[in-house]
Amino acid sequence: MKKLGLLVTLKAKEGKELEIANFLSEAVNLARREEKTITWYSFRINHSTFGIFDTFENESGREAHLQGSIASGIMKLEADLLVEAPKIEHVEILSAV
């Protein structure tokens, strides 16, 4: 059951939007390998702002994800491709279908 989530916002530097979009499009394959990640979505909010929303059954699943290869990849992108550090928000799922 989905109980917890992460909402991550990424703001690309000008001219780096395609690189962020490509990273996120391929990161779904990494998320599929994570046993404790229930759902994983990447999306574009506007031309330069992207997001990730993922869900977990418990805190250990969420923490495992934060220590995983997607989070590590995002941190490597930060210096070259992002305007600012990723905004990572811990959320509680109140209802879901």
Coordinates of C-alpha atoms in Angstrom, one line a residue:
M1 CA 0.0 0.0 0.0
K2 CA 1.2 3.5 -0.9
K3 CA 1.7 5.4 2.3
L4 CA 4.7 7.7 1.7
G5 CA 6.1 9.6 -1.2
L6 CA 8.8 11.9 -2.5
L7 CA 8.2 15.0 -4.6
V8 CA 11.3 16.2 -6.2
T9 CA 11.6 19.4 -8.4
L10 CA 14.6 20.0 -10.7
K11 CA 15.3 23.3 -12.5
A12 CA 17.5 22.9 -15.5
K13 CA 20.1 25.5 -16.5
E14 CA 19.3 27.2 -19.8
G15 CA 20.2 24.9 -22.7
K16 CA 20.4 21.8 -20.4
E17 CA 16.7 20.9 -20.5
L18 CA 17.1 18.0 -23.0
E19 CA 19.8 16.4 -20.9
I20 CA 17.5 16.5 -17.8
A21 CA 14.6 15.1 -19.8
N22 CA 16.8 12.3 -21.2
F23 CA 18.1 11.4 -17.7
L24 CA 14.6 11.2 -16.3
S25 CA 13.3 9.2 -19.2
E26 CA 16.0 6.6 -18.7
A27 CA 15.9 6.7 -14.9
V28 CA 12.5 4.8 -14.9
N29 CA 14.6 1.7 -15.7
L30 CA 16.5 2.1 -12.5
A31 CA 13.3 2.7 -10.5
R32 CA 11.9 -0.6 -11.9
R33 CA 14.8 -2.5 -10.2
E34 CA 14.0 -1.0 -6.8
E35 CA 12.0 -3.6 -4.9
K36 CA 10.6 -1.0 -2.4
T37 CA 9.5 1.6 -4.9
I38 CA 5.8 1.1 -5.6
T39 CA 5.3 3.8 -8.3
W40 CA 7.7 6.3 -10.0
Y41 CA 6.8 9.1 -12.3
S42 CA 8.9 11.8 -14.0
F43 CA 7.3 14.8 -15.5
R44 CA 7.9 18.2 -17.0
I45 CA 6.2 21.2 -15.4
N46 CA 7.4 23.8 -17.9
H47 CA 10.3 24.4 -20.3
S48 CA 13.0 24.2 -17.6
T49 CA 11.3 22.6 -14.6
F50 CA 11.0 18.9 -14.1
G51 CA 9.7 16.7 -11.4
I52 CA 9.7 13.2 -9.9
F53 CA 7.0 11.7 -7.8
D54 CA 7.4 8.2 -6.3
T55 CA 5.6 6.2 -3.6
F56 CA 6.6 3.7 -0.9
E57 CA 5.0 1.5 1.6
N58 CA 7.2 2.5 4.5
E59 CA 10.1 4.7 5.6
S60 CA 12.7 2.1 4.9
G61 CA 11.6 1.9 1.3
R62 CA 11.8 5.7 0.9
E63 CA 15.2 5.9 2.5
A64 CA 16.5 3.0 0.3
H65 CA 15.4 5.0 -2.7
L66 CA 17.1 8.2 -1.4
Q67 CA 20.3 6.2 -1.1
G68 CA 19.9 4.6 -4.6
S69 CA 21.2 5.2 -8.0
I70 CA 18.6 7.7 -9.2
A71 CA 19.3 10.0 -6.3
S72 CA 23.1 9.6 -6.8
G73 CA 22.6 10.4 -10.5
I74 CA 20.7 13.6 -9.7
M75 CA 23.4 14.8 -7.4
K76 CA 25.9 14.3 -10.1
L77 CA 23.8 16.4 -12.5
E78 CA 23.5 19.2 -10.0
A79 CA 26.7 21.1 -10.7
D80 CA 26.5 21.1 -14.5
L81 CA 22.8 20.9 -15.3
L82 CA 20.7 22.4 -12.5
V83 CA 20.2 26.0 -11.5
E84 CA 19.8 25.1 -7.9
A85 CA 19.9 22.0 -5.6
P86 CA 16.9 19.6 -6.2
K87 CA 14.0 20.4 -4.0
I88 CA 13.1 17.1 -2.2
E89 CA 9.9 17.0 -0.2
H90 CA 8.7 14.0 1.9
V91 CA 5.0 13.5 1.6
E92 CA 2.4 11.3 3.2
I93 CA -0.2 9.7 0.9
L94 CA -3.7 10.4 2.1
S95 CA -5.6 8.5 -0.6
A96 CA -4.8 6.8 -3.9
V97 CA -6.4 4.7 -6.6

